[in-house]
mmCIF file with all atom_site columns, C-alpha atoms in Angstrom:
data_model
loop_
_atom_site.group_PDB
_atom_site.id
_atom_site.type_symbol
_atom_site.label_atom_id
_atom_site.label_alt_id
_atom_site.label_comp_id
_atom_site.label_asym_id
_atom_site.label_entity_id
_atom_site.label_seq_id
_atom_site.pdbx_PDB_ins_code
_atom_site.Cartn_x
_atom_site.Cartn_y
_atom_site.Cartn_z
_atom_site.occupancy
_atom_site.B_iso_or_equiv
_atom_site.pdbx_formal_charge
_atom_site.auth_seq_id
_atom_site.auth_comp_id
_atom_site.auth_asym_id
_atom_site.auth_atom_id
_atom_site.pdbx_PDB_model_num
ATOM 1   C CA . UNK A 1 1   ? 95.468  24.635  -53.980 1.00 42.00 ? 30  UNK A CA 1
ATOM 2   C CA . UNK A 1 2   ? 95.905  20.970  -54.929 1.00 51.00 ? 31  UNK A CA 1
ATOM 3   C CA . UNK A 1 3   ? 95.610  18.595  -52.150 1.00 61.00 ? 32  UNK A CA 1
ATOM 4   C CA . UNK A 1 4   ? 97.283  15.533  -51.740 1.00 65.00 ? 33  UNK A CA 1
ATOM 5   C CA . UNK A 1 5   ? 94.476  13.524  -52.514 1.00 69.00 ? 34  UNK A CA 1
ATOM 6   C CA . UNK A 1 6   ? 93.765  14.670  -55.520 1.00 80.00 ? 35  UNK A CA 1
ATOM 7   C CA . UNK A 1 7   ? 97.397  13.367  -56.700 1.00 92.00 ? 36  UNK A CA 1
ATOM 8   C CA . UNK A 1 8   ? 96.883  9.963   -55.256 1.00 97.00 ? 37  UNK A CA 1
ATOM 9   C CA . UNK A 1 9   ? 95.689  7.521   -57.137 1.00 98.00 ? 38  UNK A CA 1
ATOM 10  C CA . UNK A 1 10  ? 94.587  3.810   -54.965 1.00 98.00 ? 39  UNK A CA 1
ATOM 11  C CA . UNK A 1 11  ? 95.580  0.458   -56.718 1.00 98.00 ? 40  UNK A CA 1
ATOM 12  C CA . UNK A 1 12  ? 94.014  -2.387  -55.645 1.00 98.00 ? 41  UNK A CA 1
ATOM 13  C CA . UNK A 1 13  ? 96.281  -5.561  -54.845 1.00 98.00 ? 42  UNK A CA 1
ATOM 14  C CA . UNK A 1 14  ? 95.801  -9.389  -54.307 1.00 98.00 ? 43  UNK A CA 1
ATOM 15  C CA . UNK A 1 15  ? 96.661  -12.836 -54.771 1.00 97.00 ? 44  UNK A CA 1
ATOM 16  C CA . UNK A 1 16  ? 96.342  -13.172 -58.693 1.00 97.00 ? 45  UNK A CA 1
ATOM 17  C CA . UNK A 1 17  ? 96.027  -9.860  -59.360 1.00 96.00 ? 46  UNK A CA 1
ATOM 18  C CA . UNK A 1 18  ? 96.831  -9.574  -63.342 1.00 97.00 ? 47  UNK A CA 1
ATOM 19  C CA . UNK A 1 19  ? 100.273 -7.002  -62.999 1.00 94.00 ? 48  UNK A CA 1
ATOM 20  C CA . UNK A 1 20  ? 99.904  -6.217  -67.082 1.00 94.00 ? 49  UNK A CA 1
ATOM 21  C CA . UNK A 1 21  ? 96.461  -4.667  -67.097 1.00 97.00 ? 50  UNK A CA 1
ATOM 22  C CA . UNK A 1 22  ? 96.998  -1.592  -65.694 1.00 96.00 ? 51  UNK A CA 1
ATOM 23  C CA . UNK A 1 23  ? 100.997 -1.241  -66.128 1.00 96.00 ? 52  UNK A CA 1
ATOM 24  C CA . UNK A 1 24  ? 100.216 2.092   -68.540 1.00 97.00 ? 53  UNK A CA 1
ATOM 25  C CA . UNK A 1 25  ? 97.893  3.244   -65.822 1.00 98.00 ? 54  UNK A CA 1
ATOM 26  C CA . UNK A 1 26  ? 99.765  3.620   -62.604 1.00 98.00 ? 55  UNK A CA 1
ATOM 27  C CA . UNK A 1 27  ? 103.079 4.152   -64.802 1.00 97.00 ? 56  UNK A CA 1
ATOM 28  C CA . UNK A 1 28  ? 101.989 7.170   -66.546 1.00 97.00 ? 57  UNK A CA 1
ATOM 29  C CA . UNK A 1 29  ? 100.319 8.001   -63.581 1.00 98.00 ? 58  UNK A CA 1
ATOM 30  C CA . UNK A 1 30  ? 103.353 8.523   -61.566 1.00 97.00 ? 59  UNK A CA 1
ATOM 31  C CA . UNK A 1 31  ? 105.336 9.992   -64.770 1.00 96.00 ? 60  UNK A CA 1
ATOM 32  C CA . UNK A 1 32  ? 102.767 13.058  -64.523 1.00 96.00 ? 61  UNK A CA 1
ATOM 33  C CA . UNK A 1 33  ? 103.035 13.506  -60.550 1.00 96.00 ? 62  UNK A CA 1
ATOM 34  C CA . UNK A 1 34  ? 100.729 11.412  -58.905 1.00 97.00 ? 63  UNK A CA 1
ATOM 35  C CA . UNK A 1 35  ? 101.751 9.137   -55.825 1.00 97.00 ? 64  UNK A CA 1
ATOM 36  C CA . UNK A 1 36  ? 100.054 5.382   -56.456 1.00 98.00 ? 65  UNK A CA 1
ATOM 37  C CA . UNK A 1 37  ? 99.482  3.462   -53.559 1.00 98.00 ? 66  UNK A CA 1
ATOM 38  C CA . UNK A 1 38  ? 98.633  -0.016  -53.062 1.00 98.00 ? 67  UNK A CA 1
ATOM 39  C CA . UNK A 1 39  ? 95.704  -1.836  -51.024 1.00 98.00 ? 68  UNK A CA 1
ATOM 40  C CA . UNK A 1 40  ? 95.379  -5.229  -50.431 1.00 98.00 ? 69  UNK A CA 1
ATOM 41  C CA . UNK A 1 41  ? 92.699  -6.534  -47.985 1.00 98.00 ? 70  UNK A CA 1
ATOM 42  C CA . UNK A 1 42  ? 95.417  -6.656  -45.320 1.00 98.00 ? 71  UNK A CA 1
ATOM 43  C CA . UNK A 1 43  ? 98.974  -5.491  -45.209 1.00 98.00 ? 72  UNK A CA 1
ATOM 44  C CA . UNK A 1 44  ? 100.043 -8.758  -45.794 1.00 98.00 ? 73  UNK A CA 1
ATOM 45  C CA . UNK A 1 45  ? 102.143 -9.377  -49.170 1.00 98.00 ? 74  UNK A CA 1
ATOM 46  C CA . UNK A 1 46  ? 99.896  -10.769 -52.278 1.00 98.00 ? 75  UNK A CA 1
ATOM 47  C CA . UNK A 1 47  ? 101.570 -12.610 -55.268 1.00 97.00 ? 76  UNK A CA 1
ATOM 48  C CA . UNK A 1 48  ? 100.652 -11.224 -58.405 1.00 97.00 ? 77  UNK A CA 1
ATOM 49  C CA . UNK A 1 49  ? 99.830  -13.716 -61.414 1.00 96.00 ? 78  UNK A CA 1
ATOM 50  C CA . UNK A 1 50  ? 103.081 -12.996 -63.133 1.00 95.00 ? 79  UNK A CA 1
ATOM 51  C CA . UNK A 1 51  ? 104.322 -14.263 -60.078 1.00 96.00 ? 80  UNK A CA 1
ATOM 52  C CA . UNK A 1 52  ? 105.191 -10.777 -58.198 1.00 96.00 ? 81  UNK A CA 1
ATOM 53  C CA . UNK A 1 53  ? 105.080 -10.208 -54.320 1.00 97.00 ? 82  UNK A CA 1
ATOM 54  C CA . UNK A 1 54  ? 103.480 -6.823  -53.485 1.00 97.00 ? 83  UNK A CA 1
ATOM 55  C CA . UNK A 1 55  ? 103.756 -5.135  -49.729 1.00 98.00 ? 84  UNK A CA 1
ATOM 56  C CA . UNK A 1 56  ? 100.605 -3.101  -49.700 1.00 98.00 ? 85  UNK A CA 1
ATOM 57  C CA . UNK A 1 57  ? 100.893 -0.083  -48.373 1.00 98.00 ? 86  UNK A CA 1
ATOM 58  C CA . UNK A 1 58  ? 97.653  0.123   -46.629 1.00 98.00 ? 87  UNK A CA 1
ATOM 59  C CA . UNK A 1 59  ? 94.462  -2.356  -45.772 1.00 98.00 ? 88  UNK A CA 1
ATOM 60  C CA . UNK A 1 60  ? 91.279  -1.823  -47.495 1.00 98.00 ? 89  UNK A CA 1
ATOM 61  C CA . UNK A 1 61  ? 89.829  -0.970  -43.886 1.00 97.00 ? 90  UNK A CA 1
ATOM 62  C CA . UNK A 1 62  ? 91.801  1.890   -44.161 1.00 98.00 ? 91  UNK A CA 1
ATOM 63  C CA . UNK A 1 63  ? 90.978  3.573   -47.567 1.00 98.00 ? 92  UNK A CA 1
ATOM 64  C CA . UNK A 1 64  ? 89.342  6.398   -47.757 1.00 97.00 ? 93  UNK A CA 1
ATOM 65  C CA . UNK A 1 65  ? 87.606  7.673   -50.586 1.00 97.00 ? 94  UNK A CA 1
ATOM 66  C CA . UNK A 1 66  ? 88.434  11.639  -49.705 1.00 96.00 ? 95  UNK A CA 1
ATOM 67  C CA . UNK A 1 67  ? 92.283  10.821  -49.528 1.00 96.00 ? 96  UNK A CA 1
ATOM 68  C CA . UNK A 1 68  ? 91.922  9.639   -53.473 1.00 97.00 ? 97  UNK A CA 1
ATOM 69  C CA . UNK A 1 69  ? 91.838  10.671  -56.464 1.00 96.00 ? 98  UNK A CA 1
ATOM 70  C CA . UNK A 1 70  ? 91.033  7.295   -58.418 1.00 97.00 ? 99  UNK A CA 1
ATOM 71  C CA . UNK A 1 71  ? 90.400  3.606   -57.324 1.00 98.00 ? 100 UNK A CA 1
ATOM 72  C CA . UNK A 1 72  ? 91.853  1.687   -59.741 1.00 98.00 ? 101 UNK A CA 1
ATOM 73  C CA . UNK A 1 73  ? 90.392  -2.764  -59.488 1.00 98.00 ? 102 UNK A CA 1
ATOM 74  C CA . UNK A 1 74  ? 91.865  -5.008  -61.810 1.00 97.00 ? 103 UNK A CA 1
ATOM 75  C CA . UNK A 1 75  ? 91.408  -8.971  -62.774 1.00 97.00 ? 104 UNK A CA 1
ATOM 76  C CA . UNK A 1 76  ? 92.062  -11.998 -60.762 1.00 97.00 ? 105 UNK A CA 1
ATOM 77  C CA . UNK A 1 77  ? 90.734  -15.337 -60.578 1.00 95.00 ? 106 UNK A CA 1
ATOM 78  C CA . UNK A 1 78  ? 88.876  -14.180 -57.261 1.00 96.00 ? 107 UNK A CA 1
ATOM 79  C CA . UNK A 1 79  ? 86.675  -12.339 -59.077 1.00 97.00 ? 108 UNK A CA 1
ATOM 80  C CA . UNK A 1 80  ? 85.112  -15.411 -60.004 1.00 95.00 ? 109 UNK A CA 1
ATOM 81  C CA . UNK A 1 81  ? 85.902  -18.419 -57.610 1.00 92.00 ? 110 UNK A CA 1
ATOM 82  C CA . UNK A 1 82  ? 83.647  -16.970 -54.265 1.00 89.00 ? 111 UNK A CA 1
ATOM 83  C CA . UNK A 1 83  ? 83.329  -13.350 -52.392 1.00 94.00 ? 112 UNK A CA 1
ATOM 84  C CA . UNK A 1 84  ? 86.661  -12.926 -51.414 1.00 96.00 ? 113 UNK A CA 1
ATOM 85  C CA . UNK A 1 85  ? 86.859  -9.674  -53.276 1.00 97.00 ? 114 UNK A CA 1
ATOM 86  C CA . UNK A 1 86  ? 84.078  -8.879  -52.997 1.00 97.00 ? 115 UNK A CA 1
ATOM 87  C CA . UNK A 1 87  ? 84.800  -5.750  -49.859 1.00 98.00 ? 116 UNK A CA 1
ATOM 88  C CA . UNK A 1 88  ? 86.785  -4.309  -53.049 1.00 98.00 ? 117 UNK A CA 1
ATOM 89  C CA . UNK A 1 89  ? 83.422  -4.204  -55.013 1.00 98.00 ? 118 UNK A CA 1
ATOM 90  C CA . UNK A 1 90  ? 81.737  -2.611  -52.013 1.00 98.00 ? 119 UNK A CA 1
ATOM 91  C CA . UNK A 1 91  ? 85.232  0.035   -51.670 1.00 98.00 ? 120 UNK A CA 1
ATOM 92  C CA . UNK A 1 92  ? 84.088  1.039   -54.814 1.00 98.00 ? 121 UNK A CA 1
ATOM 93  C CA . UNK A 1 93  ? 80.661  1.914   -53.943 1.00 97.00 ? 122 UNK A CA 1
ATOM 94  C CA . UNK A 1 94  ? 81.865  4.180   -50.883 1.00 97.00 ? 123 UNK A CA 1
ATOM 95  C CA . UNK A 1 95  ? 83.902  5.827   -53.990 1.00 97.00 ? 124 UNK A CA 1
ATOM 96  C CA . UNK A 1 96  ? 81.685  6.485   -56.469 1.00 96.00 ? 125 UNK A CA 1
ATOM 97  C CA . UNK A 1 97  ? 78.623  7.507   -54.099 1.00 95.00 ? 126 UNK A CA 1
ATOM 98  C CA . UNK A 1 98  ? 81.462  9.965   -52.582 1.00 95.00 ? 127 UNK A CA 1
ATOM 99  C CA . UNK A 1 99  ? 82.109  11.212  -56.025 1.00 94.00 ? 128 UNK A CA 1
ATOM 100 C CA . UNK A 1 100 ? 85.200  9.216   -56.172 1.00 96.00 ? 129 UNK A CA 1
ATOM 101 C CA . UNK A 1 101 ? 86.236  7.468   -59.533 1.00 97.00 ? 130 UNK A CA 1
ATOM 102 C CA . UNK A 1 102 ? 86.538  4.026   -59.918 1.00 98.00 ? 131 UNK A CA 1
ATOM 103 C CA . UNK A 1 103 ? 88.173  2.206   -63.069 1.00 98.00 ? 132 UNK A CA 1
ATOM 104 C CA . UNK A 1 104 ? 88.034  -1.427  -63.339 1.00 98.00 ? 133 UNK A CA 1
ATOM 105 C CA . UNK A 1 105 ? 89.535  -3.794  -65.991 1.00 98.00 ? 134 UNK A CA 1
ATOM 106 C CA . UNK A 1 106 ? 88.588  -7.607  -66.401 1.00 97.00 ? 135 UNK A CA 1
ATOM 107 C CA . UNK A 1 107 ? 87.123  -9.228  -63.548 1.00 97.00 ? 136 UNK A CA 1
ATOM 108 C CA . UNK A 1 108 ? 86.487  -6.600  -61.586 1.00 98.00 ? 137 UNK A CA 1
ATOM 109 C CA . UNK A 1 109 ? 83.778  -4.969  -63.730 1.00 98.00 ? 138 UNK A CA 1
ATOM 110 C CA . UNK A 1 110 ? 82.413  -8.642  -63.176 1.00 98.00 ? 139 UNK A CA 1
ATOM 111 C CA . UNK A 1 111 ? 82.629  -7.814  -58.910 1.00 98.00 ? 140 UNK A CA 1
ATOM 112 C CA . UNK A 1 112 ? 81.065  -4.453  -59.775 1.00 98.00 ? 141 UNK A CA 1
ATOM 113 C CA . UNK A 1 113 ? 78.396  -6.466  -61.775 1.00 98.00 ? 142 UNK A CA 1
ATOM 114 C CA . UNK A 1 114 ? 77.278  -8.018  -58.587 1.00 97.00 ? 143 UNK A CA 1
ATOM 115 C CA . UNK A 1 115 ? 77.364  -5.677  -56.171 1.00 97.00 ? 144 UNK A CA 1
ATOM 116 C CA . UNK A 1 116 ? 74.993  -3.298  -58.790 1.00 97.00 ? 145 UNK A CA 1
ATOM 117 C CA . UNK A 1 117 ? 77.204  -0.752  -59.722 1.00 97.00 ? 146 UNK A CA 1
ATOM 118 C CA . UNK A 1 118 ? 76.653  -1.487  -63.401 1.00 97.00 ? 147 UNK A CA 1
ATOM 119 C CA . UNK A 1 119 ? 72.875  -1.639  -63.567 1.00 96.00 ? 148 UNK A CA 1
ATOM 120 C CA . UNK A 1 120 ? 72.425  2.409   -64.238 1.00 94.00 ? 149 UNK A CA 1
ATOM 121 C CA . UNK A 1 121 ? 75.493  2.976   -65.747 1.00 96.00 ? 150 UNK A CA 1
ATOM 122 C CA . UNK A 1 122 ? 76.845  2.794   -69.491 1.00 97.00 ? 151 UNK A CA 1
ATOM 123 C CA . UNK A 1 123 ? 80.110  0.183   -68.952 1.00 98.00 ? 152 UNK A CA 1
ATOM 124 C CA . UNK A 1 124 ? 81.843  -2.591  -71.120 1.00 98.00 ? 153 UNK A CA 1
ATOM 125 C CA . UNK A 1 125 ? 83.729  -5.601  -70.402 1.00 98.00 ? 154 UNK A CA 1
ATOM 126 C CA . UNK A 1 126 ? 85.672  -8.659  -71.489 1.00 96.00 ? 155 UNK A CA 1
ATOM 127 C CA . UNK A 1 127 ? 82.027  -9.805  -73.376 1.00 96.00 ? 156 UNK A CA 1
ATOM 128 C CA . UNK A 1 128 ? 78.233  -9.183  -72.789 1.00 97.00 ? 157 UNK A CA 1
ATOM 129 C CA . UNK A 1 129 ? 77.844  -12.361 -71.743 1.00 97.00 ? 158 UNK A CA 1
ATOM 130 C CA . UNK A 1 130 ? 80.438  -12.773 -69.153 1.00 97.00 ? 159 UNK A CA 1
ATOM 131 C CA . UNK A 1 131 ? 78.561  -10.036 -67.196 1.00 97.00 ? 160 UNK A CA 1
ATOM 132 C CA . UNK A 1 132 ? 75.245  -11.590 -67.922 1.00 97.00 ? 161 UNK A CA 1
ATOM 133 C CA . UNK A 1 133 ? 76.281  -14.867 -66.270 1.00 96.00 ? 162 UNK A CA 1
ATOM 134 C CA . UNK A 1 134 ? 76.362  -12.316 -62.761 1.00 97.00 ? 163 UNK A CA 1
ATOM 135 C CA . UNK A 1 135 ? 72.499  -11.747 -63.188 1.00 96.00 ? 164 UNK A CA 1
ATOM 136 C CA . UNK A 1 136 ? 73.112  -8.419  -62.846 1.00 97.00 ? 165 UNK A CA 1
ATOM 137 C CA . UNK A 1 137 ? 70.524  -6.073  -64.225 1.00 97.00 ? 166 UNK A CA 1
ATOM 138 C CA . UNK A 1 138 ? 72.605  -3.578  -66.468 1.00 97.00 ? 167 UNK A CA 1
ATOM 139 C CA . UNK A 1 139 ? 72.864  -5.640  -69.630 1.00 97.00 ? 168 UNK A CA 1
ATOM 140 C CA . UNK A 1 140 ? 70.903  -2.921  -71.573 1.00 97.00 ? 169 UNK A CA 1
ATOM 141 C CA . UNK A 1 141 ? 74.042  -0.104  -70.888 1.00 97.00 ? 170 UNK A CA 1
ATOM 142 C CA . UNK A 1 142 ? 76.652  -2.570  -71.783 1.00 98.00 ? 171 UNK A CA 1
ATOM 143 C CA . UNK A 1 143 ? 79.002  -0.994  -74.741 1.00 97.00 ? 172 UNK A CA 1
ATOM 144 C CA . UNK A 1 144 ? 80.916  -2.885  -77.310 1.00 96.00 ? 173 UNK A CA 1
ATOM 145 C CA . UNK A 1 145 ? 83.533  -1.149  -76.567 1.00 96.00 ? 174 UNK A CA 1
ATOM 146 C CA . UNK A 1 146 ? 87.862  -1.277  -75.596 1.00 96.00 ? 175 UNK A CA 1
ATOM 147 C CA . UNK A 1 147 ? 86.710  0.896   -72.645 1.00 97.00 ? 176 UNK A CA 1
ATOM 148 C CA . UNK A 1 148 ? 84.021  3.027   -71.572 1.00 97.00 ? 177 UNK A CA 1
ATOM 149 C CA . UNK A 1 149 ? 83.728  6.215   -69.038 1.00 97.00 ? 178 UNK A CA 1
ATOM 150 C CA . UNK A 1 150 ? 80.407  6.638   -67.556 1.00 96.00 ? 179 UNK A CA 1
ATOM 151 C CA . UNK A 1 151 ? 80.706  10.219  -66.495 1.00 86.00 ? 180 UNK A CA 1
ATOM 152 C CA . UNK A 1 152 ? 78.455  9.401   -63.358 1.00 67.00 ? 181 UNK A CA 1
ATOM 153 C CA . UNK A 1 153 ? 75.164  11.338  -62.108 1.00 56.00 ? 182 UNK A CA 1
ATOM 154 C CA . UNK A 1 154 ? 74.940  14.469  -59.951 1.00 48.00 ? 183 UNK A CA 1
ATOM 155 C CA . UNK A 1 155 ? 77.292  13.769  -56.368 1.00 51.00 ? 184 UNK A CA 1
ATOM 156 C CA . UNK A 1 156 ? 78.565  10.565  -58.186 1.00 60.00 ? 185 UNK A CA 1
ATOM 157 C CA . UNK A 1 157 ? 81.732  9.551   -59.391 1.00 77.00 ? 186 UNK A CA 1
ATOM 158 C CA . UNK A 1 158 ? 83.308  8.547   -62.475 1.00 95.00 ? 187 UNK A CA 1
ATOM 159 C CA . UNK A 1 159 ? 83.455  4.938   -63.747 1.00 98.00 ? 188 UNK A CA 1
ATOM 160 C CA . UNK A 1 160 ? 85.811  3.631   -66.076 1.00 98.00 ? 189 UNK A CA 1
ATOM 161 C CA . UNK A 1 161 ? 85.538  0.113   -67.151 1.00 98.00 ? 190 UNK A CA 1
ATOM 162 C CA . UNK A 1 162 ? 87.152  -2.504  -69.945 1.00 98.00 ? 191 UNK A CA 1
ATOM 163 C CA . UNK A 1 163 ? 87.998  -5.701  -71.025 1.00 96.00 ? 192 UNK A CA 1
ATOM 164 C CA . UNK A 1 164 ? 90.965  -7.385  -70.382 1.00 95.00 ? 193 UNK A CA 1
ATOM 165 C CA . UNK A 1 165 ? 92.792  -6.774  -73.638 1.00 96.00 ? 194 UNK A CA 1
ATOM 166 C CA . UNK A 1 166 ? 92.244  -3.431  -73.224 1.00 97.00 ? 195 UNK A CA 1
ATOM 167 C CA . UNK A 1 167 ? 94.984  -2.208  -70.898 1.00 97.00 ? 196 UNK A CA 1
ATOM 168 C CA . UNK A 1 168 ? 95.913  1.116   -73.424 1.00 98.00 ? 197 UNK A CA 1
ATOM 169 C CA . UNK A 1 169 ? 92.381  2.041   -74.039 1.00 98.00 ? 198 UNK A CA 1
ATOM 170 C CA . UNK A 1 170 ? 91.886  1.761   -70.151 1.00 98.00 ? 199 UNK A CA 1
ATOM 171 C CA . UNK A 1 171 ? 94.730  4.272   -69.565 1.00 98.00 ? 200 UNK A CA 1
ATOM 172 C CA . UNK A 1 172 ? 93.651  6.487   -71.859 1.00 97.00 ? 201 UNK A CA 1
ATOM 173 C CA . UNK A 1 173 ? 89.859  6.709   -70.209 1.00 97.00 ? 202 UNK A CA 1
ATOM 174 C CA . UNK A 1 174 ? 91.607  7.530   -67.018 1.00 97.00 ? 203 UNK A CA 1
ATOM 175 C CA . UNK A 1 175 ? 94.301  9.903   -68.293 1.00 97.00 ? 204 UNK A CA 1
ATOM 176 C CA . UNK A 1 176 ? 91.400  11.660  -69.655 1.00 95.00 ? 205 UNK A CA 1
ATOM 177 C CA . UNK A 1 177 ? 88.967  11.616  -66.607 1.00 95.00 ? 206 UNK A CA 1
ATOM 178 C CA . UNK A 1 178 ? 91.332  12.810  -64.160 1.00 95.00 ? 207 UNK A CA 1
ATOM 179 C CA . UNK A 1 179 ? 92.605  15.123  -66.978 1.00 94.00 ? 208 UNK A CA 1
ATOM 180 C CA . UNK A 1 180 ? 96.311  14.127  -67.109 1.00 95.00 ? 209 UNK A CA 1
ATOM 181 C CA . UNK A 1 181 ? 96.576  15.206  -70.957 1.00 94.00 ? 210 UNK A CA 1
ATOM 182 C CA . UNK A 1 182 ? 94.277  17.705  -72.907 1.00 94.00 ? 211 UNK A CA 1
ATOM 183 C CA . UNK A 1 183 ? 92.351  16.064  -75.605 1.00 94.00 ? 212 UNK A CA 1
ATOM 184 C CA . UNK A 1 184 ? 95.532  16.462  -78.225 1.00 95.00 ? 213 UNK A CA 1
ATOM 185 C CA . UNK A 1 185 ? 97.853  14.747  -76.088 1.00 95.00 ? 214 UNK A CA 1
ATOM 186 C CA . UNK A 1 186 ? 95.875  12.400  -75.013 1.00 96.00 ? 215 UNK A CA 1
ATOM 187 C CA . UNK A 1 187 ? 95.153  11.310  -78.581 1.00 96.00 ? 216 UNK A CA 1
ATOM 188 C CA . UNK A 1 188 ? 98.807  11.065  -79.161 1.00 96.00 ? 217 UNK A CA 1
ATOM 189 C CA . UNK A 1 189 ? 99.562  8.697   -76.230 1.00 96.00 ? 218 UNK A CA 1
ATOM 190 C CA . UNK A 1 190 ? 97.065  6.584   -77.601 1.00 96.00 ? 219 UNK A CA 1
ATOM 191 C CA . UNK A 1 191 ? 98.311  6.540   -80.754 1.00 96.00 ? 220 UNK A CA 1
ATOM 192 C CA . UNK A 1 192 ? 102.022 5.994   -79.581 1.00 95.00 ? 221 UNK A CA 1
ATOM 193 C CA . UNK A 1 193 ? 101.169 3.253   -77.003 1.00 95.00 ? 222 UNK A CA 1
ATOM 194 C CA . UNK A 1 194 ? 98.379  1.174   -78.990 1.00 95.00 ? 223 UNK A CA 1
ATOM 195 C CA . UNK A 1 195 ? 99.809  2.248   -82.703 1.00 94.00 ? 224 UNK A CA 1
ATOM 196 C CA . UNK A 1 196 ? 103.080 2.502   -82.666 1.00 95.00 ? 225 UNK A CA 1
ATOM 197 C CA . UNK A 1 197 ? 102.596 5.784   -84.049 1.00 93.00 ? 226 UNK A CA 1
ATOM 198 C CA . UNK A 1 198 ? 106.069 7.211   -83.889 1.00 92.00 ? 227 UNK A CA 1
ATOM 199 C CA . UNK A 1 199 ? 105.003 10.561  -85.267 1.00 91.00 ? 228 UNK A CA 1
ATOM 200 C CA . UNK A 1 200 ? 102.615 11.183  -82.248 1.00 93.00 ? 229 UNK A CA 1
ATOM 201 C CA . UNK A 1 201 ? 106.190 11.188  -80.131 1.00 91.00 ? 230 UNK A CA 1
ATOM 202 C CA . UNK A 1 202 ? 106.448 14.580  -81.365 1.00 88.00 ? 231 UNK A CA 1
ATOM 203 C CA . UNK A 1 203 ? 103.215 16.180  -80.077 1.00 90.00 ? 232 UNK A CA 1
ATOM 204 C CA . UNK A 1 204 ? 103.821 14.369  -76.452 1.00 88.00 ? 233 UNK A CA 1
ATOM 205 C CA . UNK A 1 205 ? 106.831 16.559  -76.332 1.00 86.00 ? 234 UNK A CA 1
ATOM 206 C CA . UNK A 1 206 ? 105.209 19.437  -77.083 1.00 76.00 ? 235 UNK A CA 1
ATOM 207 C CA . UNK A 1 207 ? 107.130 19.851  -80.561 1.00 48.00 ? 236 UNK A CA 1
#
């Protein structure tokens, strides 16, 4: 029997948060029966950077990793400008030593950089050096890459990570982690989304 918390996927929210990076995500998401909530650090409203308000619907004191299915940190300018994101970075350790994925676009794979969660696992970014400038210690499993899963070791979770122009390549690494399309499918969505492959309409559809 599926539980709710395996169809609930956590977004995190604050001041600056970049709304277009993980649009596909959370839309798709929802389109295929998952509930997405939002977390901000309080319950207080955040502005986006395109300029949105967002009510979260729950503090960060109150996430759970066993109510979720996915933790889901994207960009901001907080990321680099002090620690005030920083309790997201340490959320996502709670997740991910609970077995709990995490995917993180942009910035945040620079506030996982910091707290560690990239030294022993195989992760991209915006560029190699961007991460390096955190001194963290994983430089050796960063990927070239649009977006990278790091399946995660025995007991741990999933991570997902990618670079901010990446926002179709980062839905499709968590489409296929939680396993929202099989492989063909997923392929397709791809190709529609980031190719404006009309054909691959068809096999979405299930023609």
């Amino acid at each position: 029997m599926t539980s709710s918390s395996d169809r609930t996927a956590h977004l995190a929210v604050y001041d600056t948060f970049a709304d277009w990076e993980t649009g596909h995500t959370t839309a798709h998401l929802a389109q295929n029966g998952y509930t997405v909530r939002t977390v901000g650090l309080t319950r207080e409203p955040v502005t986006t950077m395109g300029g949105l308000r967002i009510q979260p619907d729950l503090a960060l004191d109150e996430l759970r990793p066993q109510d979720s299915a996915l933790l889901i940190l994207t960009g901001a300018t907080g990321w680099d400008a002090g620690d005030a994101l920083a309790p997201f970075a340490r959320a996502a350790r709670g997740f991910l030593d609970a077995g709990v994925p995490v995917a993180a676009i942009c910035g945040a794979t620079a506030g996982l950089a910091r707290e560690g969660l990239l030294d022993g696992r195989t992760h991209t970014s915006a560029v190699s050096f961007y991460l390096a400038a955190t001194g963290y210690a994983g430089g050796s499993r960063y990927v070239d890459a649009d977006a990278v899963t790091d399946g995660g070791a025995a007991g741990g979770g999933g991570l997902i990570t990618a670079g901010p122009t990446e926002p179709v390549a980062f839905a499709r690494e968590v489409f296929g982690l939680l396993g929202v399309y099989g492989p063909e499918k997923l392929d397709a969505w791809y190709r529609l989304f980031h190719d404006s492959d009309a054909s691959a309409y068809e096999v979405l559809q299930g023609e």
